[in-house]
JSON list of C-alpha atoms and ligand atoms in Angstrom, two decimals:
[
{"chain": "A", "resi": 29, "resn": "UNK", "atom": "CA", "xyz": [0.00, 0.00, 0.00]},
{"chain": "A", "resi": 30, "resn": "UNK", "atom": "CA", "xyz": [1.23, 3.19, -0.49]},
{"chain": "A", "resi": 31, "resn": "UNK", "atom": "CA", "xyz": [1.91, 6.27, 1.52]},
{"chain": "A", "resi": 32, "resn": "UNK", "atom": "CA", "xyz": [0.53, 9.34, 0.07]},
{"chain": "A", "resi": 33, "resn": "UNK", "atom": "CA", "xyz": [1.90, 11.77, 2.81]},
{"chain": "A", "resi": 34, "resn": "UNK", "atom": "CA", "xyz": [5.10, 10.37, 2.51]},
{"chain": "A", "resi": 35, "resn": "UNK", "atom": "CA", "xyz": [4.80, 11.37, -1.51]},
{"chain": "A", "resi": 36, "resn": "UNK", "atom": "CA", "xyz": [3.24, 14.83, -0.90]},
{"chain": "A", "resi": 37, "resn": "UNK", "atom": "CA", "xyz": [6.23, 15.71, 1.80]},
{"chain": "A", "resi": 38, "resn": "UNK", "atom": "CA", "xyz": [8.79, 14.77, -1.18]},
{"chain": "A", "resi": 39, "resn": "UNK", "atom": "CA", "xyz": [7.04, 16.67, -3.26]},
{"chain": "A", "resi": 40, "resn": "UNK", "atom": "CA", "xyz": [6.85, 19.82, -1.25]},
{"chain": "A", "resi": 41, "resn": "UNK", "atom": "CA", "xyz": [10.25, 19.59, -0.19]},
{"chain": "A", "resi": 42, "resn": "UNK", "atom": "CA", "xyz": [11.55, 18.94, -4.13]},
{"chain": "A", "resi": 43, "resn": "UNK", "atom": "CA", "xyz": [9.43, 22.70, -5.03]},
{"chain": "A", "resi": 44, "resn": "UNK", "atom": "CA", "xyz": [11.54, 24.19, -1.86]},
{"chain": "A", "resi": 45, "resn": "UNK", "atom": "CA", "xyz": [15.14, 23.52, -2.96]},
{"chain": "A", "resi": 46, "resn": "UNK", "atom": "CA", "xyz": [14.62, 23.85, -6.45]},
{"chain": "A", "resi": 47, "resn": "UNK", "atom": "CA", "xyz": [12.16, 26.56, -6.91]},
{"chain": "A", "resi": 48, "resn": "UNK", "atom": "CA", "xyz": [14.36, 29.49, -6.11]},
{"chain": "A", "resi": 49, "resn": "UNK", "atom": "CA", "xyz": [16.82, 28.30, -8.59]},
{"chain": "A", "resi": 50, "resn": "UNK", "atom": "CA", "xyz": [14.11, 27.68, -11.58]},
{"chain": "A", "resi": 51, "resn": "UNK", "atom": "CA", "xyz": [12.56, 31.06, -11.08]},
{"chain": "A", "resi": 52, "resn": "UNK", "atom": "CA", "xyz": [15.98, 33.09, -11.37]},
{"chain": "A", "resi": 53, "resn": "UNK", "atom": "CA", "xyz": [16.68, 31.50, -14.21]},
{"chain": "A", "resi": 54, "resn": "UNK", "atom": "CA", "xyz": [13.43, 31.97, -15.93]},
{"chain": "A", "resi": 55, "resn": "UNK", "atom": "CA", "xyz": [14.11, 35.69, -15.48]},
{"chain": "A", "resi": 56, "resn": "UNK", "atom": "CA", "xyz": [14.97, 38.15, -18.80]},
{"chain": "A", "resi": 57, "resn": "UNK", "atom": "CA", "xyz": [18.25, 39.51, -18.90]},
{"chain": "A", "resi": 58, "resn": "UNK", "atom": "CA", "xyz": [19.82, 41.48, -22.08]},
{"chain": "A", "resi": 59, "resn": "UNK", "atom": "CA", "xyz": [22.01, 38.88, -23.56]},
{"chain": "A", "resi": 60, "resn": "UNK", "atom": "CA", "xyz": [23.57, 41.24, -26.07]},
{"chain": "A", "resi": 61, "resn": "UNK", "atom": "CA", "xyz": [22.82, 45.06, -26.80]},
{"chain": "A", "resi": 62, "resn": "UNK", "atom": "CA", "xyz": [23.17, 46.34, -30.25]},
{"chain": "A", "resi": 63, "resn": "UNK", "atom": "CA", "xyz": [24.79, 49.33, -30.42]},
{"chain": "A", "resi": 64, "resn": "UNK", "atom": "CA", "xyz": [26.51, 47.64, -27.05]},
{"chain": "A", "resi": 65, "resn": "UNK", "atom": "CA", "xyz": [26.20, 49.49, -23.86]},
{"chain": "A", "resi": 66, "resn": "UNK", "atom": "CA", "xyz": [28.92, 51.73, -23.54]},
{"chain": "A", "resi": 67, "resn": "UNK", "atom": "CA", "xyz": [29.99, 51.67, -27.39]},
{"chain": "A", "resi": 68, "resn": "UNK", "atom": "CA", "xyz": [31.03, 54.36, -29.04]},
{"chain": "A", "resi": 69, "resn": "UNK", "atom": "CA", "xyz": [29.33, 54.23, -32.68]},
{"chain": "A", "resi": 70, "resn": "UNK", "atom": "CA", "xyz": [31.69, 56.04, -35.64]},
{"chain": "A", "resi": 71, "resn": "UNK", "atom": "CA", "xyz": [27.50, 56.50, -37.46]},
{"chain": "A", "resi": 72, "resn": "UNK", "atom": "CA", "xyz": [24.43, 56.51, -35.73]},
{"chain": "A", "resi": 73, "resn": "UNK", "atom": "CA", "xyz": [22.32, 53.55, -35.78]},
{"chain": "A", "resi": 74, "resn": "UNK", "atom": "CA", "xyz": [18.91, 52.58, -37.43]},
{"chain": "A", "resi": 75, "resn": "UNK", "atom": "CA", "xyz": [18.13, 50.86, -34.59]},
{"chain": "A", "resi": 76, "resn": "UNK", "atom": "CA", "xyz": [18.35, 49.17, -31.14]},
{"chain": "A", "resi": 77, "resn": "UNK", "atom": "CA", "xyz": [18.20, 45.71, -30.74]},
{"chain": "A", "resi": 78, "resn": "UNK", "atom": "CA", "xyz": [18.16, 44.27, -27.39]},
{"chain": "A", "resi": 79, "resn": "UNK", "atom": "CA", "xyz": [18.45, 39.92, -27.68]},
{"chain": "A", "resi": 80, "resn": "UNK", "atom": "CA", "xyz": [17.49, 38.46, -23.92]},
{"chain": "A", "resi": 81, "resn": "UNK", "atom": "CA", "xyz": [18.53, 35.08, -22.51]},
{"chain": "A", "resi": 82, "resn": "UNK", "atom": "CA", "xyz": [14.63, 34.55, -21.82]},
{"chain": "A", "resi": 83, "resn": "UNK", "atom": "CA", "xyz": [11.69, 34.59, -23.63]},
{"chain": "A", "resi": 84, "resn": "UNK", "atom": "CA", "xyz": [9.83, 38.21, -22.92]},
{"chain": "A", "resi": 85, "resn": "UNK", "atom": "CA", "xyz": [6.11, 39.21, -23.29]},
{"chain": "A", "resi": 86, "resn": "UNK", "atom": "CA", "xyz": [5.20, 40.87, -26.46]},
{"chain": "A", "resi": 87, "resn": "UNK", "atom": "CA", "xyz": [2.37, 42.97, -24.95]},
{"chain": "A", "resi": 88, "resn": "UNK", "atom": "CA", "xyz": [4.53, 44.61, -21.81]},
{"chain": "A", "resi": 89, "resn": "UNK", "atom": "CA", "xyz": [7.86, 45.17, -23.39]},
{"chain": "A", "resi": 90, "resn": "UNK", "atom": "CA", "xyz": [9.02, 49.07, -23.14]},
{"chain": "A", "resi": 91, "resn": "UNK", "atom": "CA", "xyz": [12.00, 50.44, -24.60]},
{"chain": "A", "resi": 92, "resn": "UNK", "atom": "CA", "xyz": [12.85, 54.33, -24.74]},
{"chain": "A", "resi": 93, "resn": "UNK", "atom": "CA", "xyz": [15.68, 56.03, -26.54]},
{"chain": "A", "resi": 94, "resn": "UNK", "atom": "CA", "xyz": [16.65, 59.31, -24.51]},
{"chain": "A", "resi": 95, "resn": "UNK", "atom": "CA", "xyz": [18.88, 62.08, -25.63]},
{"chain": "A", "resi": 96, "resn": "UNK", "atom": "CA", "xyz": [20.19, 64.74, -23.63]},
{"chain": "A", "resi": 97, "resn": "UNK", "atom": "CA", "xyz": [17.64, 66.56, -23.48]},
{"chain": "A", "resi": 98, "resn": "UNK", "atom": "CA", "xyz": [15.39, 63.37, -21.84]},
{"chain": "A", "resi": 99, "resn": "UNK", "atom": "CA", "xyz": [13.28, 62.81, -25.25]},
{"chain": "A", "resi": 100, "resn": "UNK", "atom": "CA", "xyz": [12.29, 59.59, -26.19]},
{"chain": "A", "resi": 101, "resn": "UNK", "atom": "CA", "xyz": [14.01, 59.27, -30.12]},
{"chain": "A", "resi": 102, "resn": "UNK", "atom": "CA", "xyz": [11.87, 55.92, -30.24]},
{"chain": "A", "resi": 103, "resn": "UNK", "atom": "CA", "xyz": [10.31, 55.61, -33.58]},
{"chain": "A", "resi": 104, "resn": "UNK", "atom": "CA", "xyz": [6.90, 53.82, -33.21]},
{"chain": "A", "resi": 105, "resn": "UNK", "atom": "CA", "xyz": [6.48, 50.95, -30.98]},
{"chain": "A", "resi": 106, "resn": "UNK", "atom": "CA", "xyz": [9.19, 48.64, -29.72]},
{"chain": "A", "resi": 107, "resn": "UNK", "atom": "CA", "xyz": [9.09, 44.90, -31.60]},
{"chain": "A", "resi": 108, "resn": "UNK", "atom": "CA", "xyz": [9.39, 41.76, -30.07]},
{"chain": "A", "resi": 109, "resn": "UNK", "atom": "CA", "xyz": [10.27, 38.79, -32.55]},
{"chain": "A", "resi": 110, "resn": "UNK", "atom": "CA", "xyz": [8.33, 36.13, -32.87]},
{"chain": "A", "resi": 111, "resn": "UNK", "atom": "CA", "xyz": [10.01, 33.89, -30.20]},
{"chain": "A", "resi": 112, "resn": "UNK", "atom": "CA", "xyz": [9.80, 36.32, -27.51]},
{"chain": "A", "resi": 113, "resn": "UNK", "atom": "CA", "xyz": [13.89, 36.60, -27.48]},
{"chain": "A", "resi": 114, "resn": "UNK", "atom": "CA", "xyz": [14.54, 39.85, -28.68]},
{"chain": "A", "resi": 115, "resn": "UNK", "atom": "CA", "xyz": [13.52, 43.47, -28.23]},
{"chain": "A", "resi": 116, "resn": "UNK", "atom": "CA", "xyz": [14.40, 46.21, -30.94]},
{"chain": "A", "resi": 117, "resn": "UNK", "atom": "CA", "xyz": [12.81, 49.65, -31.76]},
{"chain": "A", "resi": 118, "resn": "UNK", "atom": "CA", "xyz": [13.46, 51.99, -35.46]},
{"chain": "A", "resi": 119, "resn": "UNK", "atom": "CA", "xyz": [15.34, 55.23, -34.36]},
{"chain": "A", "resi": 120, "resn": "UNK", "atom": "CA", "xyz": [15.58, 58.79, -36.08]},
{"chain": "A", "resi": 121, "resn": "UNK", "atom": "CA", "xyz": [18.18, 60.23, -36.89]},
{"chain": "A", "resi": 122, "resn": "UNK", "atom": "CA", "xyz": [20.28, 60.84, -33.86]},
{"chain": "A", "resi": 123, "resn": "UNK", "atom": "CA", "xyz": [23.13, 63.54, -33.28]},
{"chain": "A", "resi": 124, "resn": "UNK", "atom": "CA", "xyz": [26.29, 63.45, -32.32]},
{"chain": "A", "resi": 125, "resn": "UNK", "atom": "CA", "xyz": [25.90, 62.58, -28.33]},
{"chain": "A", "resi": 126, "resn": "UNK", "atom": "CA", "xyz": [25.46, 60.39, -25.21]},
{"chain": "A", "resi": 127, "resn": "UNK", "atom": "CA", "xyz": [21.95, 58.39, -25.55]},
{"chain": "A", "resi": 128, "resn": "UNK", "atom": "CA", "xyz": [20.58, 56.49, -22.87]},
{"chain": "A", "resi": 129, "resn": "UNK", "atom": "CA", "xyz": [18.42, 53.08, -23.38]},
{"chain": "A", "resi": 130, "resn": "UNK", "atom": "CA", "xyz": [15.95, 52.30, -21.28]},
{"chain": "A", "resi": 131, "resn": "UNK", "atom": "CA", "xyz": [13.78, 48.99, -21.29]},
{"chain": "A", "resi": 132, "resn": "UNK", "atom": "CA", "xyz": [11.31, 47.55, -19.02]},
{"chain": "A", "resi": 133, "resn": "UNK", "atom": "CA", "xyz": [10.34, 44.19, -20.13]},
{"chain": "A", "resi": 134, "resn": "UNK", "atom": "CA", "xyz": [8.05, 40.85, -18.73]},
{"chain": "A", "resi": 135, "resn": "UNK", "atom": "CA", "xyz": [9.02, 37.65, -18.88]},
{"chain": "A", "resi": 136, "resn": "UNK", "atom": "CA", "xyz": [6.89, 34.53, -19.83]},
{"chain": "A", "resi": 137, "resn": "UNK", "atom": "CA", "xyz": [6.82, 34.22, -15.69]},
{"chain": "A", "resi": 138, "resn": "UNK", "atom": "CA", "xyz": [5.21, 36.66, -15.23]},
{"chain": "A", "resi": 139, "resn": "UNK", "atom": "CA", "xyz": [8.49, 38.18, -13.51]},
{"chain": "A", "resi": 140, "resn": "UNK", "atom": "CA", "xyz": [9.44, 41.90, -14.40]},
{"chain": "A", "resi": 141, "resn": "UNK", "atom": "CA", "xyz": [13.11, 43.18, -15.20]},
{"chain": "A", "resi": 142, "resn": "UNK", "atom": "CA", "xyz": [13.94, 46.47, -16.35]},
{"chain": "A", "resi": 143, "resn": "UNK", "atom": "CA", "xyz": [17.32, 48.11, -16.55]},
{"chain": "A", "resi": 144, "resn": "UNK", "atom": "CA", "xyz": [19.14, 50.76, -18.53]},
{"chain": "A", "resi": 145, "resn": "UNK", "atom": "CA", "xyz": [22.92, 51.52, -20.16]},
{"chain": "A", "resi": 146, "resn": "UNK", "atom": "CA", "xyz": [24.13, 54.24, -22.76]},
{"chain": "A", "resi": 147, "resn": "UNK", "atom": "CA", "xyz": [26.14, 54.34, -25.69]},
{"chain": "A", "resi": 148, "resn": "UNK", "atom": "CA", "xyz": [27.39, 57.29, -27.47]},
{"chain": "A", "resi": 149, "resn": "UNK", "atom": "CA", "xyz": [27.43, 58.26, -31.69]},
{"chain": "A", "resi": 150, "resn": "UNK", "atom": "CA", "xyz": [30.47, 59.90, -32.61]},
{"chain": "A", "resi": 151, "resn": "UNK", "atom": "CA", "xyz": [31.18, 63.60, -34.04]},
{"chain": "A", "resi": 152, "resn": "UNK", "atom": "CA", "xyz": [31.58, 62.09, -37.64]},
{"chain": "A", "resi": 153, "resn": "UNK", "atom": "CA", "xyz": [33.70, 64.42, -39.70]},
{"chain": "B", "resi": 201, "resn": "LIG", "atom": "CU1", "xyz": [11.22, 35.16, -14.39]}
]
């Protein structure tokens, strides 16, 4: 005969010391940052492309393009591909300058992230 309790204890005790562990890991991170955070770009770029090491939510996804003067140089709304792995969003044309990215972002989870870095275009001459 068995011993349900004895199965339900293993059970609960198996979700305890592995449940921290899954959840961290289910959490979206940037993987890679196009332009890179930090870079300095010799042109400005079309874009920003943000690739995460966890699939993200389409519908929750932010990401803002700031100058210095704190506008968002976004183009439109931010796309997510397909499988949920990367982030991107069409620029104008940017100046010469720092630029701050900024992206706030859901992951399948339900968990949120959100986190921000800079890069800089060039004086191209
Ligand atoms: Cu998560």
């Amino acid at each position: 005969m068995k011993t349900p309790s004895k199965w339900i204890s293993a059970a609960a005790l198996l979700a305890v010391v592995t449940g921290y562990p899954i959840q961290v890991r289910a959490h979206s991170f940037p993987d890679k940052e196009t332009p890179a955070a930090g870079q300095n770009v010799p042109s400005p770029p079309s874009e920003v492309v943000i690739d995460f090491d966890a699939p993200i939510e389409k519908l929750f996804a932010k990401l803002e393009v700031t100058g210095a003067d704190g506008q968002n140089l976004a183009v439109g709304s931010p796309q997510v591909s397909d499988d949920g792995s990367q982030l991107s969003v069409k620029l104008g044309a940017l100046k010469p300058g720092d630029y701050t990215v900024k992206w706030a972002v859901v992951c399948i989870d339900t968990h949120h992230t959100n986190g921000s870095y800079t890069f800089t275009v060039a004086n191209g001459s």
